[in-house]
Amino acid sequence: MARIRQADVEEVKARTNIADVIGERVALKSAGIGSMKGLCPFHDEKSPSFNVRPSQGFYHCFGCGESGDVYTFLREMDHLSFSEAVEAVAARIGFPLHYEDGGGPAPETSGRARLFAANTSAAEYFRTQLLTPEAESARAFLGGRGFDPGAASHFGVGYAPKGWDHLLTHLTGEGFTRDELVTAGLVSTNQRGGVYDRFRGRIVWPIRDVTGQTIGFGARKLYDDDQGPKYLNTPETPIYKKNQVLYGLDLAKRDISRGDPKRVIVVEGYTDVMACHLAGLTTAVATCGTAFGSEHIRTLRRVMGDDSATGEVIFTFDGDEAGQKAALRAFADADRFSAQTFVAVAPDGLDPCDLRLQRGDAAVRGLLDHRSPMFEFVIDRKLAGFPLTSVEGRVGALRAAAPIVAEIKDRLIRPGYERVLAQRLGMDPTDVHREVENAARGGARQDDRAFQPAPVTAAPATTLASLPRTTDVAVERDALTGILQYGHRIEPTLMHRALEAQFRTPALDVLRRAISAVDRTRPGWGQAAIDQLPQALRQLGGEVLMRDFPARDEEHAALSANDLCRRIIVRELDQRKRELLGEVQRVAPESEEGRAVRLRLRDIDEERRVIAGE
């Protein structure tokens, strides 16, 4: 790509209010003269430590140390190149960029910008297809659920026509390559390498990120001869991560952040989001083909800016068993919200879409009038499985529900729920309190304690200083430091291959496995890997992450990190070769097994030459 003129780079930055760009992702509040504050988008926190100074065009997090200008923010959040970040900001303010030697941006054949563009074009194509005669079934589906053409337009609902290559033909005609469309998840490949439209004969909802950019689609089947699942979503792509996306958040974020109290309504499907918004509950969102989880919590907390306990998150689940299980899963993460959490179940177990269709908008709005605190809802679900008319049933119910109350960390709220549980069971509050305290200490009942083994003393934390001083330790330690600090500068296949090699130092091998398991495309992945370590290894992980890397500047550090990965791979190949040389002594040279061993030895030698650059 041609280089953008430096004067334009500076001018675009000077004309851009960094708080406006960051404010699309993070709820910012005034934090004194010339400063704004919010929850850091680069690490999980409950008290805001992420500061933005618009006058300086700079941000800094005092919790994790992330800092930079508007270009850095977009590069970190959206994994853009520098040029892509500048072009994105320039497009936002309508500034025409100039390129050195009079050139312009070279046509991209890959990259996130092309994936966004392909999804945007696909969304427009699907929207226009909804108006065609073939889409009558899709229009009937919407009409049957109470959605008129205006509602379909507001949410960008479209139709994917039958056939194998309508979208493929359309988008390739607009200049997108087949590889780009495969990467974007818009087309699929068969076993012979052919490509075809992923969505066919379905009603389609565009899924947008918090800034409003289309990143994927959800599609529902319409025809009986469709052998696919009822709902089909875009697969994981560089821009679509289903465990982070909430459908409708782009439309809901403004009202969420300005609400008093700030309120989010979590529903189960696309039509439920539509029904809620049309009924006046404009802060409704839904997950996209996955259970509500910790990443969704982080996304919502950034939008809510919930550094106080005044916000509300209300889950509306179906009243059936699956809906109740969904509420229980959400409960497992409920204490990660600073906001209060509730559950609202409609009469007769209707979802918001059916409730609106059968009883009108007022009934949907009335859902919130009958919400129950999340803990109370979960307690009632637990008690429902026991016969409370018998002593044995009440005791069993108490033992099942006590751990739920014990999970409540707020010492002012827990006694209230102990009284609620006692009332539900008709038991003495003292007995309930005793069982909850036992559950909080690990579940041992008073009459069982004599039979419990003595507590085991926790193993001392492992540190770098406690590891043996050997060559293996030094190489593995430096390789992990290089990966954690300069992973973005290491050849991806090289780093992946090094992380597959077993380390000889047990503690460092655990850290290697943790790094290998995390999503290394996300900001803060190094800390995420350390967070997965056993408690006794957390200090070691932190030391490896923060220690000085042995290099005089970043360029040499990148070279050294790549070289250390090669050393790890070569070391493993040499070990495998030694094992095979021992094996070849034990088999007949001309046997099939002997020939197979020699072939493996040849492959190892060839791989070693490639890795070592010999």
Coordinates of N, CA and C in Angstrom, one line a residue, residues 229-333:
P229 N -29.5 -26.7 10.1 CA -30.1 -26.3 11.4 C -31.1 -25.2 11.3
K230 N -32.0 -25.1 12.3 CA -33.0 -24.1 12.3 C -32.4 -22.7 12.2
Y231 N -31.3 -22.4 12.9 CA -30.6 -21.2 12.9 C -29.2 -21.5 12.5
L232 N -28.6 -20.7 11.6 CA -27.3 -20.8 11.1 C -26.6 -19.5 11.2
N233 N -25.5 -19.4 11.8 CA -24.7 -18.2 12.0 C -23.4 -18.2 11.2
T234 N -22.9 -17.0 11.1 CA -21.5 -16.9 10.5 C -20.6 -17.7 11.4
P235 N -19.6 -18.4 10.8 CA -18.6 -19.1 11.6 C -17.6 -18.1 12.2
E236 N -16.8 -18.5 13.1 CA -15.7 -17.6 13.7 C -14.8 -17.1 12.6
T237 N -14.6 -15.8 12.5 CA -13.8 -15.2 11.5 C -12.9 -14.2 12.3
P238 N -11.9 -13.6 11.6 CA -11.1 -12.5 12.2 C -11.9 -11.4 12.8
I239 N -13.1 -11.1 12.3 CA -13.9 -10.0 12.8 C -15.1 -10.4 13.6
Y240 N -15.5 -11.7 13.5 CA -16.7 -12.2 14.2 C -16.3 -13.3 15.2
K241 N -16.5 -12.9 16.5 CA -16.2 -13.8 17.6 C -17.5 -13.9 18.4
K242 N -18.2 -15.0 18.3 CA -19.6 -15.1 18.8 C -19.7 -15.0 20.3
N243 N -18.6 -15.3 21.0 CA -18.7 -15.2 22.5 C -18.5 -13.8 22.9
Q244 N -18.3 -12.8 22.0 CA -18.1 -11.4 22.3 C -19.2 -10.5 21.8
V245 N -20.0 -11.1 20.8 CA -21.0 -10.3 20.1 C -22.4 -10.4 20.7
L246 N -23.1 -9.2 20.8 CA -24.4 -9.2 21.3 C -25.3 -8.5 20.2
Y247 N -26.2 -9.3 19.7 CA -27.1 -8.7 18.6 C -27.9 -7.6 19.2
G248 N -28.0 -6.5 18.4 CA -28.8 -5.3 18.8 C -28.0 -4.3 19.7
L249 N -26.8 -4.6 20.1 CA -26.1 -3.7 20.9 C -25.8 -2.4 20.2
D250 N -25.6 -2.4 18.9 CA -25.3 -1.2 18.2 C -26.5 -0.2 18.3
L251 N -27.7 -0.8 18.3 CA -28.9 0.0 18.4 C -29.2 0.4 19.9
A252 N -28.8 -0.5 20.8 CA -29.2 -0.3 22.2 C -28.2 0.5 23.0
K253 N -27.0 0.7 22.6 CA -25.9 1.2 23.4 C -26.2 2.6 23.9
R254 N -26.8 3.4 23.0 CA -27.1 4.8 23.4 C -28.0 4.9 24.5
D255 N -29.1 4.2 24.5 CA -30.1 4.2 25.6 C -29.6 3.5 26.8
I256 N -28.7 2.5 26.6 CA -28.1 1.8 27.8 C -27.3 2.8 28.6
S257 N -26.4 3.5 27.9 CA -25.4 4.4 28.5 C -26.1 5.6 29.1
R258 N -27.2 6.0 28.6 CA -27.9 7.2 29.1 C -29.1 6.9 30.0
G259 N -29.3 5.7 30.3 CA -30.5 5.4 31.1 C -30.2 5.7 32.6
D260 N -31.3 5.9 33.3 CA -31.2 6.2 34.7 C -32.3 5.4 35.4
P261 N -32.1 4.2 35.9 CA -30.8 3.5 36.0 C -30.4 3.0 34.6
K262 N -29.2 2.7 34.4 CA -28.7 2.0 33.2 C -29.2 0.6 33.2
R263 N -29.9 0.2 32.1 CA -30.6 -1.1 32.1 C -30.3 -1.8 30.8
V264 N -30.0 -3.1 30.9 CA -29.8 -4.0 29.8 C -30.8 -5.2 29.9
I265 N -31.5 -5.5 28.8 CA -32.4 -6.6 28.8 C -31.8 -7.7 27.9
V266 N -31.5 -8.8 28.4 CA -30.9 -9.9 27.6 C -32.0 -10.9 27.3
V267 N -32.3 -11.0 26.0 CA -33.3 -12.0 25.5 C -32.6 -13.1 24.7
E268 N -33.4 -14.0 24.1 CA -32.8 -15.2 23.5 C -32.6 -15.2 22.0
G269 N -33.3 -14.3 21.3 CA -33.2 -14.4 19.8 C -33.4 -13.1 19.1
Y270 N -33.2 -13.1 17.8 CA -33.3 -11.9 17.0 C -34.7 -11.3 17.0
T271 N -35.7 -12.2 16.9 CA -37.1 -11.6 16.9 C -37.5 -11.1 18.2
D272 N -36.9 -11.6 19.3 CA -37.2 -11.1 20.6 C -36.6 -9.7 20.8
V273 N -35.4 -9.5 20.2 CA -34.8 -8.2 20.3 C -35.7 -7.2 19.5
M274 N -36.1 -7.6 18.3 CA -37.0 -6.7 17.5 C -38.3 -6.4 18.3
A275 N -38.9 -7.4 18.9 CA -40.1 -7.2 19.6 C -39.9 -6.2 20.8
C276 N -38.9 -6.4 21.5 CA -38.6 -5.5 22.7 C -38.4 -4.1 22.2
H277 N -37.6 -3.9 21.2 CA -37.3 -2.5 20.7 C -38.6 -1.9 20.2
L278 N -39.4 -2.6 19.4 CA -40.6 -2.0 18.9 C -41.6 -1.7 20.0
A279 N -41.5 -2.5 21.1 CA -42.5 -2.2 22.2 C -42.0 -1.1 23.1
G280 N -40.8 -0.6 22.9 CA -40.3 0.5 23.7 C -39.1 0.1 24.6
L281 N -38.8 -1.2 24.7 CA -37.6 -1.6 25.5 C -36.4 -1.6 24.6
T282 N -35.8 -0.5 24.4 CA -34.8 -0.3 23.4 C -33.4 -0.6 23.9
T283 N -33.3 -1.2 25.0 CA -32.0 -1.7 25.5 C -31.8 -3.2 25.5
A284 N -32.7 -3.8 24.7 CA -32.6 -5.3 24.6 C -31.5 -5.7 23.6
V285 N -30.8 -6.8 24.0 CA -29.8 -7.5 23.2 C -29.9 -9.0 23.3
A286 N -29.2 -9.7 22.4 CA -29.3 -11.2 22.5 C -27.9 -11.7 22.1
T287 N -27.6 -12.9 22.6 CA -26.4 -13.6 22.1 C -26.6 -14.1 20.7
C288 N -25.5 -14.6 20.1 CA -25.6 -15.0 18.7 C -25.1 -16.5 18.6
G289 N -26.0 -17.4 18.9 CA -25.7 -18.8 18.7 C -24.8 -19.4 19.8
T290 N -24.7 -18.7 21.0 CA -23.9 -19.3 22.0 C -24.5 -18.8 23.4
A291 N -24.1 -19.5 24.5 CA -24.6 -19.1 25.8 C -24.1 -17.8 26.2
F292 N -24.8 -17.1 27.0 CA -24.3 -15.8 27.6 C -23.2 -16.2 28.5
G293 N -22.0 -15.4 28.4 CA -20.8 -15.8 29.1 C -20.0 -14.6 29.5
S294 N -18.8 -14.9 30.0 CA -18.0 -13.8 30.6 C -17.6 -12.7 29.7
E295 N -17.4 -13.1 28.4 CA -17.0 -12.1 27.4 C -18.2 -11.1 27.1
H296 N -19.4 -11.6 27.2 CA -20.5 -10.8 27.0 C -20.7 -9.8 28.2
I297 N -20.4 -10.3 29.4 CA -20.4 -9.5 30.6 C -19.4 -8.3 30.4
R298 N -18.2 -8.6 30.0 CA -17.2 -7.5 29.8 C -17.7 -6.5 28.8
T299 N -18.3 -7.0 27.7 CA -18.8 -6.0 26.7 C -19.9 -5.1 27.3
L300 N -20.8 -5.7 28.0 CA -21.9 -4.9 28.6 C -21.4 -4.0 29.6
R301 N -20.5 -4.4 30.4 CA -20.0 -3.6 31.5 C -19.2 -2.3 31.0
R302 N -18.6 -2.5 29.9 CA -17.9 -1.3 29.3 C -18.9 -0.3 28.8
V303 N -20.0 -0.8 28.2 CA -21.1 0.1 27.7 C -21.8 0.7 28.8
M304 N -22.1 0.0 29.9 CA -22.8 0.5 31.0 C -22.0 1.4 31.9
G305 N -20.7 1.2 31.9 CA -19.8 1.9 32.8 C -20.2 1.7 34.2
D306 N -20.5 0.4 34.6 CA -21.2 0.1 35.8 C -20.2 0.1 37.0
D307 N -19.6 1.2 37.3 CA -18.7 1.2 38.5 C -19.5 1.4 39.8
S308 N -20.8 1.5 39.7 CA -21.6 1.5 40.9 C -22.6 0.4 40.8
A309 N -23.5 0.2 41.8 CA -24.4 -0.9 41.8 C -25.8 -0.4 41.4
T310 N -25.9 0.7 40.6 CA -27.2 1.2 40.3 C -27.8 0.6 39.0
G311 N -27.0 0.0 38.2 CA -27.4 -0.5 36.9 C -28.2 -1.8 37.1
E312 N -28.9 -2.2 36.1 CA -29.7 -3.4 36.1 C -29.5 -4.2 34.8
V313 N -29.3 -5.5 35.0 CA -29.3 -6.5 33.9 C -30.4 -7.5 34.1
I314 N -31.3 -7.5 33.1 CA -32.5 -8.3 33.2 C -32.5 -9.4 32.2
F315 N -32.5 -10.7 32.6 CA -32.5 -11.8 31.7 C -34.0 -12.2 31.5
T316 N -34.4 -12.3 30.2 CA -35.7 -12.8 29.9 C -35.6 -14.2 29.2
F317 N -35.8 -15.2 29.9 CA -35.7 -16.6 29.4 C -37.0 -17.2 29.2
D318 N -37.1 -18.2 28.3 CA -38.3 -19.0 28.2 C -38.5 -19.7 29.5
G319 N -39.8 -20.0 29.8 CA -40.1 -20.6 31.1 C -39.9 -22.1 31.1
D320 N -39.5 -22.7 29.9 CA -39.3 -24.1 29.9 C -38.0 -24.5 30.5
E321 N -37.7 -25.8 30.5 CA -36.5 -26.3 31.2 C -35.2 -25.7 30.6
A322 N -35.2 -25.6 29.2 CA -34.0 -25.0 28.6 C -33.8 -23.6 29.0
G323 N -34.9 -22.8 29.1 CA -34.8 -21.5 29.6 C -34.3 -21.4 31.0
Q324 N -34.7 -22.2 31.9 CA -34.3 -22.2 33.2 C -32.8 -22.6 33.3
K325 N -32.4 -23.5 32.5 CA -30.9 -23.9 32.5 C -30.1 -22.7 32.0
A326 N -30.7 -21.9 31.1 CA -29.9 -20.7 30.6 C -29.8 -19.7 31.7
A327 N -30.8 -19.6 32.5 CA -30.7 -18.6 33.7 C -29.7 -19.1 34.7
L328 N -29.6 -20.4 34.9 CA -28.7 -20.9 35.8 C -27.2 -20.7 35.3
R329 N -27.0 -20.9 34.0 CA -25.7 -20.6 33.5 C -25.3 -19.1 33.6
A330 N -26.3 -18.3 33.4 CA -26.0 -16.8 33.6 C -25.7 -16.5 35.0
F331 N -26.4 -17.2 35.9 CA -26.2 -17.0 37.4 C -24.7 -17.2 37.7
A332 N -24.1 -18.2 37.1 CA -22.7 -18.5 37.4 C -21.8 -17.3 37.2
D333 N -22.2 -16.4 36.3 CA -21.4 -15.2 36.1 C -22.0 -13.9 36.7

